[in-house]
């Protein structure tokens, strides 16, 4: 099977193109795609528990910790102990963070609007349905239950 015939290759290539496009736009405003996505997932009024952000973005906690540290250093966010649960920390946006969130929101909306102008809703509905099915298959954690690795082909020797 050629790479371009596989599901994962096509999803990866498309996501990398989207990510590069977003990074190009974000760089104009001195942020990154990752920072933009974090900003979009922080509640403007109530803040967001730090523990809730990583799962929303599909990130590992360590990666999010680095991103949050960078965001705090840049003055985009501040941390505050949760008033209900003192063990928890909530992330809040600063004025600069609110500005970054608005830039990110407008960028994502613009991209989606342009895609929707070119691709009929029925095709997008099919894409969303298929992506949802693939995610469900992966989340079931049973995709490889019946998988057995076939023996590797013996090396051919050249004389």
PDB file of C-alpha atoms in Angstrom:
ATOM      1  CA  UNK A   1       0.000   0.000   0.000  1.00  0.00           C
ATOM      2  CA  UNK A   2       1.370   3.401  -0.970  1.00  0.00           C
ATOM      3  CA  UNK A   3       1.425   6.057   1.777  1.00  0.00           C
ATOM      4  CA  UNK A   4      -1.049   8.276  -0.099  1.00  0.00           C
ATOM      5  CA  UNK A   5      -3.521   5.372  -0.094  1.00  0.00           C
ATOM      6  CA  UNK A   6      -3.567   5.122   3.708  1.00  0.00           C
ATOM      7  CA  UNK A   7      -6.004   6.913   5.992  1.00  0.00           C
ATOM      8  CA  UNK A   8      -3.395   7.978   8.522  1.00  0.00           C
ATOM      9  CA  UNK A   9      -1.059   9.472   5.915  1.00  0.00           C
ATOM     10  CA  UNK A  10      -3.822  11.630   4.428  1.00  0.00           C
ATOM     11  CA  UNK A  11      -5.059  12.806   7.831  1.00  0.00           C
ATOM     12  CA  UNK A  12      -1.487  13.619   8.926  1.00  0.00           C
ATOM     13  CA  UNK A  13      -0.601  15.489   5.725  1.00  0.00           C
ATOM     14  CA  UNK A  14      -3.799  17.528   5.905  1.00  0.00           C
ATOM     15  CA  UNK A  15      -3.361  18.323   9.612  1.00  0.00           C
ATOM     16  CA  UNK A  16       0.274  19.369   9.077  1.00  0.00           C
ATOM     17  CA  UNK A  17      -0.809  21.705   6.250  1.00  0.00           C
ATOM     18  CA  UNK A  18      -3.485  23.229   8.497  1.00  0.00           C
ATOM     19  CA  UNK A  19      -1.016  23.531  11.370  1.00  0.00           C
ATOM     20  CA  UNK A  20       1.599  25.238   9.150  1.00  0.00           C
ATOM     21  CA  UNK A  21      -1.074  27.626   7.864  1.00  0.00           C
ATOM     22  CA  UNK A  22      -2.191  28.470  11.410  1.00  0.00           C
ATOM     23  CA  UNK A  23       1.428  28.853  12.573  1.00  0.00           C
ATOM     24  CA  UNK A  24       2.095  31.295   9.727  1.00  0.00           C
ATOM     25  CA  UNK A  25      -0.900  33.381  10.820  1.00  0.00           C
ATOM     26  CA  UNK A  26      -0.094  33.052  14.526  1.00  0.00           C
ATOM     27  CA  UNK A  27       3.523  34.136  14.003  1.00  0.00           C
ATOM     28  CA  UNK A  28       2.234  37.466  12.672  1.00  0.00           C
ATOM     29  CA  UNK A  29       0.845  38.037  16.181  1.00  0.00           C
ATOM     30  CA  UNK A  30       3.760  36.535  18.133  1.00  0.00           C
ATOM     31  CA  UNK A  31       1.956  33.345  19.179  1.00  0.00           C
ATOM     32  CA  UNK A  32       1.898  29.729  17.998  1.00  0.00           C
ATOM     33  CA  UNK A  33      -0.879  27.397  16.918  1.00  0.00           C
ATOM     34  CA  UNK A  34      -0.596  25.546  20.237  1.00  0.00           C
ATOM     35  CA  UNK A  35      -0.920  28.765  22.212  1.00  0.00           C
ATOM     36  CA  UNK A  36      -3.886  29.794  20.071  1.00  0.00           C
ATOM     37  CA  UNK A  37      -5.701  26.529  20.749  1.00  0.00           C
ATOM     38  CA  UNK A  38      -5.043  26.815  24.483  1.00  0.00           C
ATOM     39  CA  UNK A  39      -6.340  30.407  24.475  1.00  0.00           C
ATOM     40  CA  UNK A  40      -9.519  29.271  22.705  1.00  0.00           C
ATOM     41  CA  UNK A  41     -10.153  26.693  25.429  1.00  0.00           C
ATOM     42  CA  UNK A  42      -9.870  29.007  28.423  1.00  0.00           C
ATOM     43  CA  UNK A  43     -13.148  30.328  29.803  1.00  0.00           C
ATOM     44  CA  UNK A  44     -12.970  34.130  29.723  1.00  0.00           C
ATOM     45  CA  UNK A  45     -15.037  34.746  32.857  1.00  0.00           C
ATOM     46  CA  UNK A  46     -14.418  31.767  35.131  1.00  0.00           C
ATOM     47  CA  UNK A  47     -11.033  30.584  33.980  1.00  0.00           C
ATOM     48  CA  UNK A  48     -10.452  26.915  33.281  1.00  0.00           C
ATOM     49  CA  UNK A  49      -8.952  24.257  35.551  1.00  0.00           C
ATOM     50  CA  UNK A  50      -5.469  23.452  34.293  1.00  0.00           C
ATOM     51  CA  UNK A  51      -6.292  19.730  34.424  1.00  0.00           C
ATOM     52  CA  UNK A  52      -9.158  20.179  31.929  1.00  0.00           C
ATOM     53  CA  UNK A  53      -7.138  21.849  29.164  1.00  0.00           C
ATOM     54  CA  UNK A  54      -4.818  18.989  28.102  1.00  0.00           C
ATOM     55  CA  UNK A  55      -7.643  16.498  27.392  1.00  0.00           C
ATOM     56  CA  UNK A  56      -9.539  19.137  25.396  1.00  0.00           C
ATOM     57  CA  UNK A  57      -6.549  19.520  23.090  1.00  0.00           C
ATOM     58  CA  UNK A  58      -5.333  15.931  23.032  1.00  0.00           C
ATOM     59  CA  UNK A  59      -2.067  16.960  24.679  1.00  0.00           C
ATOM     60  CA  UNK A  60       0.106  15.242  27.215  1.00  0.00           C
ATOM     61  CA  UNK A  61       0.212  17.028  30.571  1.00  0.00           C
ATOM     62  CA  UNK A  62       3.971  17.658  30.213  1.00  0.00           C
ATOM     63  CA  UNK A  63       3.478  19.403  26.874  1.00  0.00           C
ATOM     64  CA  UNK A  64       0.710  21.557  28.273  1.00  0.00           C
ATOM     65  CA  UNK A  65       2.854  22.477  31.282  1.00  0.00           C
ATOM     66  CA  UNK A  66       5.545  23.851  28.950  1.00  0.00           C
ATOM     67  CA  UNK A  67       2.978  25.757  26.888  1.00  0.00           C
ATOM     68  CA  UNK A  68       1.335  27.247  29.997  1.00  0.00           C
ATOM     69  CA  UNK A  69       4.727  28.284  31.400  1.00  0.00           C
ATOM     70  CA  UNK A  70       5.523  30.030  28.116  1.00  0.00           C
ATOM     71  CA  UNK A  71       2.097  31.687  28.051  1.00  0.00           C
ATOM     72  CA  UNK A  72       2.535  32.920  31.620  1.00  0.00           C
ATOM     73  CA  UNK A  73       5.990  34.319  30.786  1.00  0.00           C
ATOM     74  CA  UNK A  74       4.495  36.138  27.783  1.00  0.00           C
ATOM     75  CA  UNK A  75       1.770  37.645  29.945  1.00  0.00           C
ATOM     76  CA  UNK A  76      -1.102  35.833  28.215  1.00  0.00           C
ATOM     77  CA  UNK A  77      -2.401  33.998  31.298  1.00  0.00           C
ATOM     78  CA  UNK A  78      -2.193  33.928  35.058  1.00  0.00           C
ATOM     79  CA  UNK A  79      -2.833  31.088  37.491  1.00  0.00           C
ATOM     80  CA  UNK A  80      -5.038  31.264  40.538  1.00  0.00           C
ATOM     81  CA  UNK A  81      -6.010  28.719  43.183  1.00  0.00           C
ATOM     82  CA  UNK A  82      -9.510  27.391  42.621  1.00  0.00           C
ATOM     83  CA  UNK A  83     -11.907  28.910  45.175  1.00  0.00           C
ATOM     84  CA  UNK A  84     -13.842  25.613  45.438  1.00  0.00           C
ATOM     85  CA  UNK A  85     -10.916  23.187  45.398  1.00  0.00           C
ATOM     86  CA  UNK A  86      -7.700  24.653  46.820  1.00  0.00           C
ATOM     87  CA  UNK A  87      -5.689  21.746  45.353  1.00  0.00           C
ATOM     88  CA  UNK A  88      -6.686  22.817  41.837  1.00  0.00           C
ATOM     89  CA  UNK A  89      -5.350  25.721  39.790  1.00  0.00           C
ATOM     90  CA  UNK A  90      -7.461  27.724  37.366  1.00  0.00           C
ATOM     91  CA  UNK A  91      -6.018  29.426  34.312  1.00  0.00           C
ATOM     92  CA  UNK A  92      -7.268  32.931  33.498  1.00  0.00           C
ATOM     93  CA  UNK A  93      -6.621  35.176  30.510  1.00  0.00           C
ATOM     94  CA  UNK A  94      -4.884  38.528  30.848  1.00  0.00           C
ATOM     95  CA  UNK A  95      -5.819  41.443  28.561  1.00  0.00           C
ATOM     96  CA  UNK A  96      -3.075  40.270  26.200  1.00  0.00           C
ATOM     97  CA  UNK A  97      -4.467  36.720  26.405  1.00  0.00           C
ATOM     98  CA  UNK A  98      -7.941  37.995  25.522  1.00  0.00           C
ATOM     99  CA  UNK A  99      -6.451  39.752  22.493  1.00  0.00           C
ATOM    100  CA  UNK A 100      -4.673  36.533  21.454  1.00  0.00           C
ATOM    101  CA  UNK A 101      -7.865  34.550  21.929  1.00  0.00           C
ATOM    102  CA  UNK A 102      -9.781  36.927  19.671  1.00  0.00           C
ATOM    103  CA  UNK A 103      -7.081  36.698  16.992  1.00  0.00           C
ATOM    104  CA  UNK A 104      -7.198  32.898  17.241  1.00  0.00           C
ATOM    105  CA  UNK A 105     -10.998  32.855  17.113  1.00  0.00           C
ATOM    106  CA  UNK A 106     -11.102  35.053  14.015  1.00  0.00           C
ATOM    107  CA  UNK A 107      -8.387  32.986  12.304  1.00  0.00           C
ATOM    108  CA  UNK A 108     -10.206  29.683  12.921  1.00  0.00           C
ATOM    109  CA  UNK A 109     -13.522  31.174  11.796  1.00  0.00           C
ATOM    110  CA  UNK A 110     -11.979  32.597   8.631  1.00  0.00           C
ATOM    111  CA  UNK A 111     -10.402  29.252   7.700  1.00  0.00           C
ATOM    112  CA  UNK A 112     -13.668  27.404   8.320  1.00  0.00           C
ATOM    113  CA  UNK A 113     -15.652  29.979   6.347  1.00  0.00           C
ATOM    114  CA  UNK A 114     -13.287  29.635   3.361  1.00  0.00           C
ATOM    115  CA  UNK A 115     -13.476  25.830   3.505  1.00  0.00           C
ATOM    116  CA  UNK A 116     -17.278  25.985   3.663  1.00  0.00           C
ATOM    117  CA  UNK A 117     -17.361  28.295   0.634  1.00  0.00           C
ATOM    118  CA  UNK A 118     -15.523  25.677  -1.451  1.00  0.00           C
ATOM    119  CA  UNK A 119     -16.723  22.349  -0.041  1.00  0.00           C
ATOM    120  CA  UNK A 120     -20.431  21.482   0.039  1.00  0.00           C
ATOM    121  CA  UNK A 121     -21.970  20.827   3.464  1.00  0.00           C
ATOM    122  CA  UNK A 122     -22.868  17.253   2.480  1.00  0.00           C
ATOM    123  CA  UNK A 123     -19.198  16.472   1.878  1.00  0.00           C
ATOM    124  CA  UNK A 124     -18.204  18.096   5.182  1.00  0.00           C
ATOM    125  CA  UNK A 125     -20.912  16.077   6.955  1.00  0.00           C
ATOM    126  CA  UNK A 126     -19.420  12.910   5.445  1.00  0.00           C
ATOM    127  CA  UNK A 127     -15.923  13.965   6.543  1.00  0.00           C
ATOM    128  CA  UNK A 128     -17.107  14.609  10.112  1.00  0.00           C
ATOM    129  CA  UNK A 129     -18.978  11.308  10.199  1.00  0.00           C
ATOM    130  CA  UNK A 130     -15.959   9.328   8.948  1.00  0.00           C
ATOM    131  CA  UNK A 131     -13.552  11.096  11.316  1.00  0.00           C
ATOM    132  CA  UNK A 132     -15.977  10.376  14.178  1.00  0.00           C
ATOM    133  CA  UNK A 133     -16.104   6.706  13.230  1.00  0.00           C
ATOM    134  CA  UNK A 134     -12.321   6.461  13.058  1.00  0.00           C
ATOM    135  CA  UNK A 135     -12.018   8.142  16.467  1.00  0.00           C
ATOM    136  CA  UNK A 136     -14.591   5.750  17.928  1.00  0.00           C
ATOM    137  CA  UNK A 137     -12.643   2.777  16.555  1.00  0.00           C
ATOM    138  CA  UNK A 138      -9.439   4.084  18.115  1.00  0.00           C
ATOM    139  CA  UNK A 139     -11.108   4.971  21.433  1.00  0.00           C
ATOM    140  CA  UNK A 140     -12.580   1.467  21.709  1.00  0.00           C
ATOM    141  CA  UNK A 141      -8.972   0.296  22.136  1.00  0.00           C
ATOM    142  CA  UNK A 142      -9.828  -2.946  20.374  1.00  0.00           C
ATOM    143  CA  UNK A 143      -8.502  -2.134  16.911  1.00  0.00           C
ATOM    144  CA  UNK A 144      -5.522  -4.416  17.335  1.00  0.00           C
ATOM    145  CA  UNK A 145      -7.157  -7.177  19.391  1.00  0.00           C
ATOM    146  CA  UNK A 146      -7.095  -9.574  16.446  1.00  0.00           C
ATOM    147  CA  UNK A 147      -3.768  -8.348  15.072  1.00  0.00           C
ATOM    148  CA  UNK A 148      -0.808 -10.672  14.834  1.00  0.00           C
ATOM    149  CA  UNK A 149       2.410  -9.585  13.260  1.00  0.00           C
ATOM    150  CA  UNK A 150       3.263 -11.695  10.269  1.00  0.00           C
ATOM    151  CA  UNK A 151       6.831 -12.981  10.095  1.00  0.00           C
ATOM    152  CA  UNK A 152       9.155 -10.631   8.315  1.00  0.00           C
ATOM    153  CA  UNK A 153      10.334 -11.699   4.908  1.00  0.00           C
ATOM    154  CA  UNK A 154      13.769 -13.300   5.025  1.00  0.00           C
ATOM    155  CA  UNK A 155      16.538 -10.985   3.939  1.00  0.00           C
ATOM    156  CA  UNK A 156      17.777 -11.636   0.469  1.00  0.00           C
ATOM    157  CA  UNK A 157      21.490 -11.802   0.202  1.00  0.00           C
ATOM    158  CA  UNK A 158      23.364 -10.475  -2.732  1.00  0.00           C
ATOM    159  CA  UNK A 159      26.541 -12.232  -3.778  1.00  0.00           C
TER     160      UNK A 159
END
